[in-house]
CSV table of C-alpha atoms in Angstrom, one decimal:
chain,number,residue,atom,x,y,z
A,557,UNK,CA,46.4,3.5,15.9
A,558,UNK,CA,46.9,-0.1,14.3
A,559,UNK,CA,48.2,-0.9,17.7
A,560,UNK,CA,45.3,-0.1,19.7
A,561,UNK,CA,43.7,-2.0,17.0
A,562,UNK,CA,45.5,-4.6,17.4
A,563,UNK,CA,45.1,-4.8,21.0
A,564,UNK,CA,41.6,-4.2,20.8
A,565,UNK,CA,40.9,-7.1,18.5
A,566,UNK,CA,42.6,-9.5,21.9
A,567,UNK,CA,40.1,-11.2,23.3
A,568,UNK,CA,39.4,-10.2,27.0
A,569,UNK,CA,41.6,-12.2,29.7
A,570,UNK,CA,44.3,-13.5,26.6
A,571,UNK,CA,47.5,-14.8,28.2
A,572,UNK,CA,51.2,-14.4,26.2
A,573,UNK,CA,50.9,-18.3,26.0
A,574,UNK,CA,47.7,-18.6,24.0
A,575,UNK,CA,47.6,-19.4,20.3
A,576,UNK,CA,48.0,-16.3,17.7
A,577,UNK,CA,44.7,-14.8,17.2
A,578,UNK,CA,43.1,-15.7,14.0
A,579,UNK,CA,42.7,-12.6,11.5
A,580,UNK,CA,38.9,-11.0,12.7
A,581,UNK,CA,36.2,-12.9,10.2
A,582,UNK,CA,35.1,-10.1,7.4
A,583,UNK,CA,32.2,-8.0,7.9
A,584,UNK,CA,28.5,-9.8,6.4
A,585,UNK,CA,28.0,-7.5,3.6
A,586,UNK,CA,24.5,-6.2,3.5
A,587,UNK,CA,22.5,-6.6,-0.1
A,588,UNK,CA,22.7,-3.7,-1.5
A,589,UNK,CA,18.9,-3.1,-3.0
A,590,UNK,CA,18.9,-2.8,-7.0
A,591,UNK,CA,16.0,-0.8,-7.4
A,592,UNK,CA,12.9,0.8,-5.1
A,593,UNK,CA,9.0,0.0,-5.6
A,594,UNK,CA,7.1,3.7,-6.1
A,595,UNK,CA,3.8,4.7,-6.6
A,596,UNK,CA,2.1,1.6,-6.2
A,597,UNK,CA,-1.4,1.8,-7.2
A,598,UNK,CA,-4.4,-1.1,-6.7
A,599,UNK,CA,-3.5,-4.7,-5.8
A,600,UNK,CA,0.4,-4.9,-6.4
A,601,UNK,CA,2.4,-8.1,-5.1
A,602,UNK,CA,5.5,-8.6,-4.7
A,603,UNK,CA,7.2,-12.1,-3.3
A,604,UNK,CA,11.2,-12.1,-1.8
A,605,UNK,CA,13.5,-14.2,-3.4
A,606,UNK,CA,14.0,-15.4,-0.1
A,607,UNK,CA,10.7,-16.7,0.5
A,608,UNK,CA,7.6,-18.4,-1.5
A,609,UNK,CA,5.1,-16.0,-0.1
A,610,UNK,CA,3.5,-13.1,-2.2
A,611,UNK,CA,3.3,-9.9,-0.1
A,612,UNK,CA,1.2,-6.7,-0.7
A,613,UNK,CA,3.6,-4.1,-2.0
A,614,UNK,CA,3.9,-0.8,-0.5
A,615,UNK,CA,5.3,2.4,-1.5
A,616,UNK,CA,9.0,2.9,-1.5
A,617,UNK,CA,10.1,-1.0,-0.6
A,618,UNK,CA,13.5,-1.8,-1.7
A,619,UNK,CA,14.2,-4.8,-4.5
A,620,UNK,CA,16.8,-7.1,-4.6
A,621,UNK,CA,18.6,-10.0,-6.8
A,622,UNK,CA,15.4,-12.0,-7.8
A,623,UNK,CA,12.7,-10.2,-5.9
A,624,UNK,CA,9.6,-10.7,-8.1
A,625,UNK,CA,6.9,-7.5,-8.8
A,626,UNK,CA,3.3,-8.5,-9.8
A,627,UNK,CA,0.1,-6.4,-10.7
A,628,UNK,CA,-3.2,-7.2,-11.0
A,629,UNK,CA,-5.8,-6.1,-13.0
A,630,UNK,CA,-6.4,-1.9,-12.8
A,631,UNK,CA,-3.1,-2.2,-10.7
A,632,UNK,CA,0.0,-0.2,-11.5
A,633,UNK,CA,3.1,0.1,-9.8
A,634,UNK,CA,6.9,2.1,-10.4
A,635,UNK,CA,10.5,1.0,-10.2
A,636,UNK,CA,13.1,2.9,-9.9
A,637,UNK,CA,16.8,1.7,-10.5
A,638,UNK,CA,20.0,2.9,-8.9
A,639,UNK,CA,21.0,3.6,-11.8
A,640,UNK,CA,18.5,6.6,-12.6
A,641,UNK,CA,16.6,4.1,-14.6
A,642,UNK,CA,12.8,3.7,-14.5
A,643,UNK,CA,10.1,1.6,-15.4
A,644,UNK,CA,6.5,2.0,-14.5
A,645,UNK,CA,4.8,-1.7,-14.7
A,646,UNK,CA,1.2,-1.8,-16.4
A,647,UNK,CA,-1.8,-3.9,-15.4
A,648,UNK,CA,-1.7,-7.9,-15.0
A,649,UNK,CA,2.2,-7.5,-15.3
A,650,UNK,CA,5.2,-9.7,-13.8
A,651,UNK,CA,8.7,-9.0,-13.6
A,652,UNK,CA,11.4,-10.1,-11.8
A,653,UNK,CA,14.9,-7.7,-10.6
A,654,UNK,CA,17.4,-9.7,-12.1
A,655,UNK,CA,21.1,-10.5,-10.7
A,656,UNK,CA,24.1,-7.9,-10.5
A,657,UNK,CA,26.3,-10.2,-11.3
A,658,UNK,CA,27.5,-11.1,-14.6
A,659,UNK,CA,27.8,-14.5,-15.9
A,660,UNK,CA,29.7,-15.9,-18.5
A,661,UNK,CA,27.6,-16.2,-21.9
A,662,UNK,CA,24.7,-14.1,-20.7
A,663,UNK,CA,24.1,-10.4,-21.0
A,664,UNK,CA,23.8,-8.6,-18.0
A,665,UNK,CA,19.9,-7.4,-17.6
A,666,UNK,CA,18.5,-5.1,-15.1
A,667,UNK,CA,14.8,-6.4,-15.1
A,668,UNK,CA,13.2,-9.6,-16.4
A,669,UNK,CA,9.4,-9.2,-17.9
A,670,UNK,CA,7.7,-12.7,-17.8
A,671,UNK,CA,4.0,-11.4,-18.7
A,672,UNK,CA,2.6,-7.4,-19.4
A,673,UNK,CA,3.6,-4.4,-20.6
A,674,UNK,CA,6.0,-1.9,-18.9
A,675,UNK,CA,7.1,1.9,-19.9
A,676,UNK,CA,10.7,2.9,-19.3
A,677,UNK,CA,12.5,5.8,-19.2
A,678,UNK,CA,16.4,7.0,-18.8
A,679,UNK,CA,16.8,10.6,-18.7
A,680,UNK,CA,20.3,10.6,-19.3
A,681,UNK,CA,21.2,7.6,-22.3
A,682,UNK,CA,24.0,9.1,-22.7
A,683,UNK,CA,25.6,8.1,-19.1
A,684,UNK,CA,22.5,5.1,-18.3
A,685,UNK,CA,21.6,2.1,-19.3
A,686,UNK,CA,19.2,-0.5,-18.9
A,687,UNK,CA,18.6,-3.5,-20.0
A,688,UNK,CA,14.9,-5.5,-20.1
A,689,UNK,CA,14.9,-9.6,-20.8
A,690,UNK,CA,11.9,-11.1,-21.8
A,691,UNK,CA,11.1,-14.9,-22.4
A,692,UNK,CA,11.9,-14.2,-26.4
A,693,UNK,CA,14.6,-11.3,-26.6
A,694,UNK,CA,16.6,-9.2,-24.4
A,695,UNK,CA,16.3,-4.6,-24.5
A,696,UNK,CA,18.7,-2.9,-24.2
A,697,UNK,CA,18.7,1.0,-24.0
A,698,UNK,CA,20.8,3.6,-23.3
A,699,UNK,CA,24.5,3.6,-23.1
A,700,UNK,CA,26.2,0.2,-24.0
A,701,UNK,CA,26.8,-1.8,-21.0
A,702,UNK,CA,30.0,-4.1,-21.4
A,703,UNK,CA,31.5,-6.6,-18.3
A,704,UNK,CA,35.1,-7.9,-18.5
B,1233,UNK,CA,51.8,-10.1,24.5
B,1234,UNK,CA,53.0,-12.9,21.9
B,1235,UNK,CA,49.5,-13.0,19.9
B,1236,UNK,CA,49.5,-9.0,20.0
B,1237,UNK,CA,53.1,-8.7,18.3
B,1238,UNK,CA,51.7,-11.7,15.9
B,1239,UNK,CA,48.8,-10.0,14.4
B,1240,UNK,CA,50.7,-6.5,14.8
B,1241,UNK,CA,53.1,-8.2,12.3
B,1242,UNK,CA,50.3,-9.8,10.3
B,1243,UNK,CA,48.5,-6.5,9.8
B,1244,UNK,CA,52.0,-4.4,8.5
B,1245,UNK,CA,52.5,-6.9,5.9
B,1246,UNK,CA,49.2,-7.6,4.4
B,1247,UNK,CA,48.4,-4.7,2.0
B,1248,UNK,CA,45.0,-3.1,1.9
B,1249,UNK,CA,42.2,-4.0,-0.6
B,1250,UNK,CA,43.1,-1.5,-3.5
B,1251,UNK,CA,46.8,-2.8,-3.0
B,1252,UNK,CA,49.2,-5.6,-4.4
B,1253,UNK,CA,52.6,-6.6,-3.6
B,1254,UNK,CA,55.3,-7.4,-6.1
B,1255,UNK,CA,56.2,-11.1,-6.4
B,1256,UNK,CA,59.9,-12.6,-7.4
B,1257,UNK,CA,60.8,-12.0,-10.3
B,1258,UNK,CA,56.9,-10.6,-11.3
B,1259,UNK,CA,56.6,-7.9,-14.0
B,1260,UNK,CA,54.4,-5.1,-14.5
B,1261,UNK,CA,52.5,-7.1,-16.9
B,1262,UNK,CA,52.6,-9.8,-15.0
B,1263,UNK,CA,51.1,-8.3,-12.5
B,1264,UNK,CA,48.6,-6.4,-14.4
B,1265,UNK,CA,47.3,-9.8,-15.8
B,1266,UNK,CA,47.4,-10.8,-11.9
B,1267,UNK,CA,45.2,-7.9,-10.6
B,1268,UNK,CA,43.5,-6.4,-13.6
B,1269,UNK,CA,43.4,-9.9,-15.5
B,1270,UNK,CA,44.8,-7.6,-18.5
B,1271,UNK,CA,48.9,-7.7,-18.9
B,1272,UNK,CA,48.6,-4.2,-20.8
B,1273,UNK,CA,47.1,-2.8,-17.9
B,1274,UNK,CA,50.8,-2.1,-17.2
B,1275,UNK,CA,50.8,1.3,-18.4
B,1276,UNK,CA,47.8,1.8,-15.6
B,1277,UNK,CA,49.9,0.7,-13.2
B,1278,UNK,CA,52.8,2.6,-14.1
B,1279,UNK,CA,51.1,6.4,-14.4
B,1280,UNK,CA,48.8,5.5,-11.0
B,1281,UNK,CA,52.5,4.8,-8.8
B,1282,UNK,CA,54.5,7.1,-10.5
B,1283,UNK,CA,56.5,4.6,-11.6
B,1284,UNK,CA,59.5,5.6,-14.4
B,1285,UNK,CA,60.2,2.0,-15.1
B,1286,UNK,CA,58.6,-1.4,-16.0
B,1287,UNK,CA,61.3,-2.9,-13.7
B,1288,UNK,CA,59.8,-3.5,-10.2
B,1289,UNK,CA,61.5,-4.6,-6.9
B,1290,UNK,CA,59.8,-7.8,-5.6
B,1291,UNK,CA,58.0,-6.8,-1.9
B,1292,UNK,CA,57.1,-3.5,-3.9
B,1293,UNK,CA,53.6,-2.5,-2.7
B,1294,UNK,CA,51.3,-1.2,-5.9
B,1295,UNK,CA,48.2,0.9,-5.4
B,1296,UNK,CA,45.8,-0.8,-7.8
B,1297,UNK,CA,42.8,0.9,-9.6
B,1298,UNK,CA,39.5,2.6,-7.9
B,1299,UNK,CA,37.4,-0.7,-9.1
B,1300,UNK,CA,34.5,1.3,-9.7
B,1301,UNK,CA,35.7,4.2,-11.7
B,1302,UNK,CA,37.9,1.3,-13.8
B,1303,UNK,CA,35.0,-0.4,-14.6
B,1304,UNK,CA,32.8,2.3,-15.8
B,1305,UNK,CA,35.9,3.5,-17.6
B,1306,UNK,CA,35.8,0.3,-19.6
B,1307,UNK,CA,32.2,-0.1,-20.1
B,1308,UNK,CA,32.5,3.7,-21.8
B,1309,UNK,CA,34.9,2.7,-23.6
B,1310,UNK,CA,33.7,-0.6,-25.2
B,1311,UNK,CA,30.6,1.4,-25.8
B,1312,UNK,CA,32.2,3.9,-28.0
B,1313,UNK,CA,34.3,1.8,-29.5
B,1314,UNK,CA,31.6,-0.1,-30.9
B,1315,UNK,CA,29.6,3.3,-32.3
B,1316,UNK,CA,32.6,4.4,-34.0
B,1317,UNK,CA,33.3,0.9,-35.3
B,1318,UNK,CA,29.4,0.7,-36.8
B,1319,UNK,CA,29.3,4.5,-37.9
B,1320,UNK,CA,29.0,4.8,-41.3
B,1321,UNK,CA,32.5,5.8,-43.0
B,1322,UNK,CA,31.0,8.7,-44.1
B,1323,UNK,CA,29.1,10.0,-40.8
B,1324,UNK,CA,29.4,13.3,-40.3
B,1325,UNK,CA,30.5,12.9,-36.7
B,1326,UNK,CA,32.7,10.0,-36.9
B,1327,UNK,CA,36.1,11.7,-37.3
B,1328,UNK,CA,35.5,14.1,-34.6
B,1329,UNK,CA,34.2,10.4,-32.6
B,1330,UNK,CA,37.4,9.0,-33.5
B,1331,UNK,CA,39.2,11.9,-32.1
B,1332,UNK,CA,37.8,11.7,-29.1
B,1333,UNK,CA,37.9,8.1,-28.4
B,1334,UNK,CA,42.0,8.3,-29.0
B,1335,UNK,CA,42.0,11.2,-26.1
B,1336,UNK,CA,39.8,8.7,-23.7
B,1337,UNK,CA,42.5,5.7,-24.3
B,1338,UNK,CA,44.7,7.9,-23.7
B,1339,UNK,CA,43.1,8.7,-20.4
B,1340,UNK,CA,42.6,5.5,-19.6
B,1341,UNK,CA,46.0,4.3,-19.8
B,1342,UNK,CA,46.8,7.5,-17.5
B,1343,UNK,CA,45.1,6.0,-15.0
B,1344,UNK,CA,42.6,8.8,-15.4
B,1345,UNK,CA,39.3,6.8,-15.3
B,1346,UNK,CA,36.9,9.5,-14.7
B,1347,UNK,CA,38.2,11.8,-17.8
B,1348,UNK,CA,38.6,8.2,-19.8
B,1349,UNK,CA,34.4,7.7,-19.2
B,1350,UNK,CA,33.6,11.4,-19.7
B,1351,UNK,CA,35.6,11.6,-23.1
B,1352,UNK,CA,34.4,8.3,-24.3
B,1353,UNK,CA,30.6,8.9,-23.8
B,1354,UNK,CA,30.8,12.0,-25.3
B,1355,UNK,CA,31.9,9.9,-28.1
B,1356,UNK,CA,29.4,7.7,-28.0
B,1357,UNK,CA,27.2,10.8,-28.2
B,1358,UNK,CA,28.2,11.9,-31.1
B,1359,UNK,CA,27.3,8.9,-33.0
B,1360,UNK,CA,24.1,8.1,-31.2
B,1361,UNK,CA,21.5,10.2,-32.7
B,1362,UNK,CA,18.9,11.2,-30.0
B,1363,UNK,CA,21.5,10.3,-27.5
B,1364,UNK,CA,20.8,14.1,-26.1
B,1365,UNK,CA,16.8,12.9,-25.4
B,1366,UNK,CA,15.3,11.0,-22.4
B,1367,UNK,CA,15.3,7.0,-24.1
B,1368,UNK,CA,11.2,6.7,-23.7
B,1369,UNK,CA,10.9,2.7,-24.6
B,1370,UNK,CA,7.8,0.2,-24.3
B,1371,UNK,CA,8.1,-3.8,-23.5
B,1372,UNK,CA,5.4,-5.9,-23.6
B,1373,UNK,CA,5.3,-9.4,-23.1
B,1374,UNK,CA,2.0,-11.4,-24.4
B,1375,UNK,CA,0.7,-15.0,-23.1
B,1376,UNK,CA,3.0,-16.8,-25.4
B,1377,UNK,CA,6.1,-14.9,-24.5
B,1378,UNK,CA,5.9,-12.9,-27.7
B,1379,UNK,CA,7.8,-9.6,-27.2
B,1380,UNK,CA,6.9,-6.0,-28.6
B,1381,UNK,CA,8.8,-2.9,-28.2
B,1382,UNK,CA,8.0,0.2,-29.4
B,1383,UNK,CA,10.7,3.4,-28.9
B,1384,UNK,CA,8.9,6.7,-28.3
B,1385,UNK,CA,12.1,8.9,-28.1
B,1386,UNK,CA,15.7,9.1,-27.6
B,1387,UNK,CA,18.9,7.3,-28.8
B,1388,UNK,CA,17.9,3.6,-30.6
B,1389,UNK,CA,17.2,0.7,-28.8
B,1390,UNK,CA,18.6,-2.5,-29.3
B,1391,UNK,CA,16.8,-5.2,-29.3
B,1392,UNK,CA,18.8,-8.9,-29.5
B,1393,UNK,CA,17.6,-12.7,-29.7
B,1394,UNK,CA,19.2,-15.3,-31.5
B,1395,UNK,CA,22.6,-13.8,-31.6
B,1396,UNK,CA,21.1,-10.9,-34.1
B,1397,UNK,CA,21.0,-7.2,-32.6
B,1398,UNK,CA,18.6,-5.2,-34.2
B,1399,UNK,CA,18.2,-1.3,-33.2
B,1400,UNK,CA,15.0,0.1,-33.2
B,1401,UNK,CA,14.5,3.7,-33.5
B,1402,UNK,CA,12.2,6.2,-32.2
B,1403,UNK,CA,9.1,5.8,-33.8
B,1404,UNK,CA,9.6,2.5,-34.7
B,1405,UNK,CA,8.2,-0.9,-33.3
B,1406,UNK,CA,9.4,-4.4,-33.8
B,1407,UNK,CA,7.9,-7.4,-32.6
B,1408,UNK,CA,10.1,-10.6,-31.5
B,1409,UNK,CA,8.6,-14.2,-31.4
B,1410,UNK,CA,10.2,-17.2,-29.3
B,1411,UNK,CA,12.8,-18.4,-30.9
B,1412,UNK,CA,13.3,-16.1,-33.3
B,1413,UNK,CA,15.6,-13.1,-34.5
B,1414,UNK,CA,14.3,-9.7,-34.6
B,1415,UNK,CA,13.0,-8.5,-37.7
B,1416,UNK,CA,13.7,-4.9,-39.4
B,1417,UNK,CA,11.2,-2.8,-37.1
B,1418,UNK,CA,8.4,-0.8,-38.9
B,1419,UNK,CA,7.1,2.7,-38.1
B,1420,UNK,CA,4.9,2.4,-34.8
B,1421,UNK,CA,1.3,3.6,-35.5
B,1422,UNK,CA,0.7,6.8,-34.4
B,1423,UNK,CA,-2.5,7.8,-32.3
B,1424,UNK,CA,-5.2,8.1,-34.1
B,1425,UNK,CA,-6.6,12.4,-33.6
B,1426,UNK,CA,-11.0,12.3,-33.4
B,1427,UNK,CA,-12.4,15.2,-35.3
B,1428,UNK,CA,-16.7,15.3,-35.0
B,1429,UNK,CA,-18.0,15.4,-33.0
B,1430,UNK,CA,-15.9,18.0,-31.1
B,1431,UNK,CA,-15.5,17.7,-27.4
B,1432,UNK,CA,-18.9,18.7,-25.3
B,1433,UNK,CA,-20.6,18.5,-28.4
B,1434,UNK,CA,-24.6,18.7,-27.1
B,1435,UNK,CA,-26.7,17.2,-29.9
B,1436,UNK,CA,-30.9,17.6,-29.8
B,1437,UNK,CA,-32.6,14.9,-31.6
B,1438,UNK,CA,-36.3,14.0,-31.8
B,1439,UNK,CA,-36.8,10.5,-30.1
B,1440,UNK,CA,-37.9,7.6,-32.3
B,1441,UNK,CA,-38.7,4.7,-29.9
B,1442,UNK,CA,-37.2,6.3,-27.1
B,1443,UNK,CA,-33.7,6.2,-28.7
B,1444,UNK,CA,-31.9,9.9,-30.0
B,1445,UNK,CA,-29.3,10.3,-33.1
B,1446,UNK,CA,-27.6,9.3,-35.2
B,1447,UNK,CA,-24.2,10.2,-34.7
B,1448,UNK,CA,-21.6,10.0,-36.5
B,1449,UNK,CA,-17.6,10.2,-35.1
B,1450,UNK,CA,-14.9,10.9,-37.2
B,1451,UNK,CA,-11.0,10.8,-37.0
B,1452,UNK,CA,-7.6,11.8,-39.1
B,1453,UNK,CA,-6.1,8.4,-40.5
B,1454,UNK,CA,-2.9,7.3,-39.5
B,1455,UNK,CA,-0.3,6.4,-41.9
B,1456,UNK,CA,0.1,3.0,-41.9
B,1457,UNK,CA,-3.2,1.9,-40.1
B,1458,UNK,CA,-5.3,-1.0,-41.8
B,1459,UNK,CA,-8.1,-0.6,-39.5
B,1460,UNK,CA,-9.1,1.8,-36.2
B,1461,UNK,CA,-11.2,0.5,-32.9
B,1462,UNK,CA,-13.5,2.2,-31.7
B,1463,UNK,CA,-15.0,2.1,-27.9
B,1464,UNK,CA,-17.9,4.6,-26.9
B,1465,UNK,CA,-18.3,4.1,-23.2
B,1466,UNK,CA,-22.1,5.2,-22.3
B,1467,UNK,CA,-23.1,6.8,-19.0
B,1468,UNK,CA,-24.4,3.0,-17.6
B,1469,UNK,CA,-24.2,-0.2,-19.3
B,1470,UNK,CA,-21.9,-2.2,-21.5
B,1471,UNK,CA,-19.7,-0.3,-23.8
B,1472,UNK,CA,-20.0,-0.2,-27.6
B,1473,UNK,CA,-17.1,-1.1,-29.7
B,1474,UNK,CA,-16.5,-1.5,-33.7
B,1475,UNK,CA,-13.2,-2.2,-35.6
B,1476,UNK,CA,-13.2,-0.4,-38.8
B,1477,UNK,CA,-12.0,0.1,-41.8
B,1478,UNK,CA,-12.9,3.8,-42.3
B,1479,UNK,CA,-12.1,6.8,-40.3
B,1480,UNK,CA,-15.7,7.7,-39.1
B,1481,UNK,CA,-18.7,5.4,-37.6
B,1482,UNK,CA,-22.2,5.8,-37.4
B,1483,UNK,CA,-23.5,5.2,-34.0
B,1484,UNK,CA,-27.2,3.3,-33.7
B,1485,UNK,CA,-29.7,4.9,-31.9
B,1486,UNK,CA,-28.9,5.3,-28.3
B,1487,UNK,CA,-30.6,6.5,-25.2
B,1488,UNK,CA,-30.3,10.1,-24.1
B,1489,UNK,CA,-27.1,11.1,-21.9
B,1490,UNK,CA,-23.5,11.7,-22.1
B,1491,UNK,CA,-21.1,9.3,-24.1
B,1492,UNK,CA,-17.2,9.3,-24.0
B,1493,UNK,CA,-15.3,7.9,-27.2
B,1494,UNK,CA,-11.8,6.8,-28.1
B,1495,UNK,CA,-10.0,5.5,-30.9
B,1496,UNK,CA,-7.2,3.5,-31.6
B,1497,UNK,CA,-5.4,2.6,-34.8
B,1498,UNK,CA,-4.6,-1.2,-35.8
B,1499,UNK,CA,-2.2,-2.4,-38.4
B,1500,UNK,CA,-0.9,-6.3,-38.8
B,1501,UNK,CA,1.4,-5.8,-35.8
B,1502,UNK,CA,0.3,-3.1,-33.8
B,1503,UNK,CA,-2.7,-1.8,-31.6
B,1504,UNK,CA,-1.8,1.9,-31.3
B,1505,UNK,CA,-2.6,4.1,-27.8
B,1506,UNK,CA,-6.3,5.4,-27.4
B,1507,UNK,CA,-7.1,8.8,-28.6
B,1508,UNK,CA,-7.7,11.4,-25.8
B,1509,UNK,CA,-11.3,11.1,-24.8
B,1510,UNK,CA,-13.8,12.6,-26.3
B,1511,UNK,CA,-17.8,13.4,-24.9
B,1512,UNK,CA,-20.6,14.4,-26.5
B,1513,UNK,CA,-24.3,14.3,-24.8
B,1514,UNK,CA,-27.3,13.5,-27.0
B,1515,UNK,CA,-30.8,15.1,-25.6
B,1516,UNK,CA,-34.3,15.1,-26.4
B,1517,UNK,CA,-35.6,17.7,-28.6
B,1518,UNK,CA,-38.2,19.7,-26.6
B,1519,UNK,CA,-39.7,21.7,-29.4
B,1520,UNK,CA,-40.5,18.5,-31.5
B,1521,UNK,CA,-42.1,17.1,-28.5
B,1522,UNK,CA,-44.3,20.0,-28.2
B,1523,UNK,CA,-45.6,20.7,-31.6
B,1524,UNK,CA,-46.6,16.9,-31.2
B,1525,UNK,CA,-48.8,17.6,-28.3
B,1526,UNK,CA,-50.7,21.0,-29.1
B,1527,UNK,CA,-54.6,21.1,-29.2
B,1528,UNK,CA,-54.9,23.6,-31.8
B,1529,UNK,CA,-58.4,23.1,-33.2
């Protein structure tokens, strides 16, 4: 098998006198989506970190690093985490899905709440966690989460 | 045919992923500090390759640890390490936590990650009251980046800012201004129960100026509530509202039709949920009108 593999990775027409070929370049990872939008209700935005644009949210959109969620007035919208964790966003709200990765100094955090009010839930603490930020204090529920 | 024999070569001696090779005169520790950036990871090492010794051949090729499973492993562990490290001395629990965190190192140093997270939460369990519950938690965020949470059920929350970690309990409420530490949380307001008029209630009045009642609503206090707000949504129009320091309110006069009520309670701090809504209906009296317009002579 790793010879056929090996052959397979020749390109087509490669003579004996040709250079080595180079190992085959990895694989772009797709981003794996932190969390998924639910039950989105009224005039809910929500703007890529990849672009500038705000975008009407619809039901069951995926989230990634930095995506950012916004409601408007009367509007309500859900987010569910990987994780099992979930937070349902009240009216005039704005959060942001915050990185995976950690960083040295800084707490991991799951979601970021710049403005509103949002309800969450784990079912299980004893095996979830999440963790909120705000502009004055970072929440965190559930089970400890440590990085080393 | 060259190339082919190359990378044939190149693949046979470049171990997988979840796989290190042995340097020169390398240890185990050395190369758990290498691969797991921790030299007592040795004993890891040791139990997932079977190995008898801490002596290694260089060119050996190690299976390292499922990432994944490690790392949740860890995070279990630092959690219950910490519980059992802030229980009280004297915590019912805490001996039997103890117990159980020694059995999930133990684990752990196996190489058996998936036992070492189950032992350890279940640790961390034990000292967590309400750990068993769904954690039911509120954040809210105000225009000057004030931040309130409240804890409805389950294990505490912690809540940190300026290197202070405060946990708030279920029940409890603390509220955390820029710049600041957390303060000790107080108990959140409950929601405030109406009692009168009771739901449906279909009052008769005689009209005075077109306009029906009074009315009166009433509610239960809260504990802890300095003052309770009041909105009674009528059928068209503006709604009324009155902050209070009682639990009841006399309505003014008001036009006949159906009215929905809630009521919230306030303290310093806090602006509880509204009540469940409440609706009562105010209607002309008939029979007043009538006496008024007999021709009895």
């Amino acid at each position: 098998m790793p010879l056929a593999l090996a052959l397979s990775a020749l390109p087509i027409g490669c003579t004996a006198d040709e250079k080595p070929a180079a190992p085959p370049p990895a694989p772009t990872r797709q981003p794996e989506p932190r969390a998924h939008l639910k039950e989105v209700r009224g005039d809910v935005k929500l703007k890529r970190a990849t672009g500038d644009e705000w975008l009407a949210a619809r039901e069951s959109l995926p989230l990634f690093e930095n995506d950012k969620v916004r409601t408007a007035a009367g509007a309500s919208a859900r987010v569910l985490f990987s994780n099992g964790g979930m937070v349902n966003l009240g009216e005039d709200a704005l959060i942001g899905i915050a990185e995976t990765r950690p960083r040295p100094g800084q707490e991991r955090t799951d979601l970021t709440v710049l403005k509103g009010q949002v309800d969450a839930a784990l079912e299980t603490p004893a095996t979830q966690s999440l963790s909120v930020s705000t502009p004055s204090a970072t929440v965190q529920a559930g089970r400890e989460i440590v990085f080393r | 045919m060259r190339s082919a024999l190359f990378f044939l070569f190149w693949l046979g001696t470049t171990p997988s992923e979840r796989e290190v090779v042995v340097n020169e005169r390398e240890t185990l520790s050395q190369v758990a500090e290498r691969t797991l950036g921790d030299p007592n990871g040795a004993s890891e090492l040791k139990a997932l390759n079977g190995l008898t010794s801490d002596a290694v051949p260089a060119g050996t090729t190690l299976k390292l640890p499922p990432t994944e499973d490690r790392s949740r492993a860890l995070s279990a562990l630092a959690a219950a390490r910490n519980a059992v490290a802030q229980a009280d001395r004297n915590a019912a629990r805490r001996e039997e936590a103890s117990a159980k965190l020694r059995e999930a190192e133990t684990q752990f140093q196996s190489a058996d990650y998936v036992a070492a997270a189950k032992t350890a939460d279940s640790a961390w369990a034990l000292l967590s009251p309400g750990a068993g519950q769904p954690s039911t938690f509120r954040v809210k965020v105000d225009e000057e980046g004030e931040t309130t949470v409240s804890v409805q059920t389950g294990p505490p929350v912690r809540v940190r800012a300026e290197d202070k970690t405060q946990p708030v309990n279920a029940g409890e409420v603390v509220r955390v201004a820029k710049g600041q530490a957390p303060p000790a949380p107080e108990a959140l307001l409950n929601v405030p129960q109406p009692r009168m008029p009771t739901d449906g209630h279909r009052f008769k009045f005689a009209p005075v100026k077109g306009q029906l009642g009074p009315v009166t609503l009433t509610w239960h206090a809260v504990a802890g509530a300095k003052g309770y707000e009041v909105e009674v949504l009528p059928p068209e129009g503006t709604p009324l509202r009155r902050t209070l320091s009682t639990t009841q309110w006399q309505l003014p006069m008001l036009p006949a039709g159906r009215y929905r009520w809630t009521v919230r309670a306030l303290s310093e701090s806090q602006r509880s949920n509204a009540s469940t809504e409440r609706l009562f209906e105010l209607t002309e009296d008939k029979v007043a009108l009538e006496v008024g317009k007999t021709n009895w002579k």
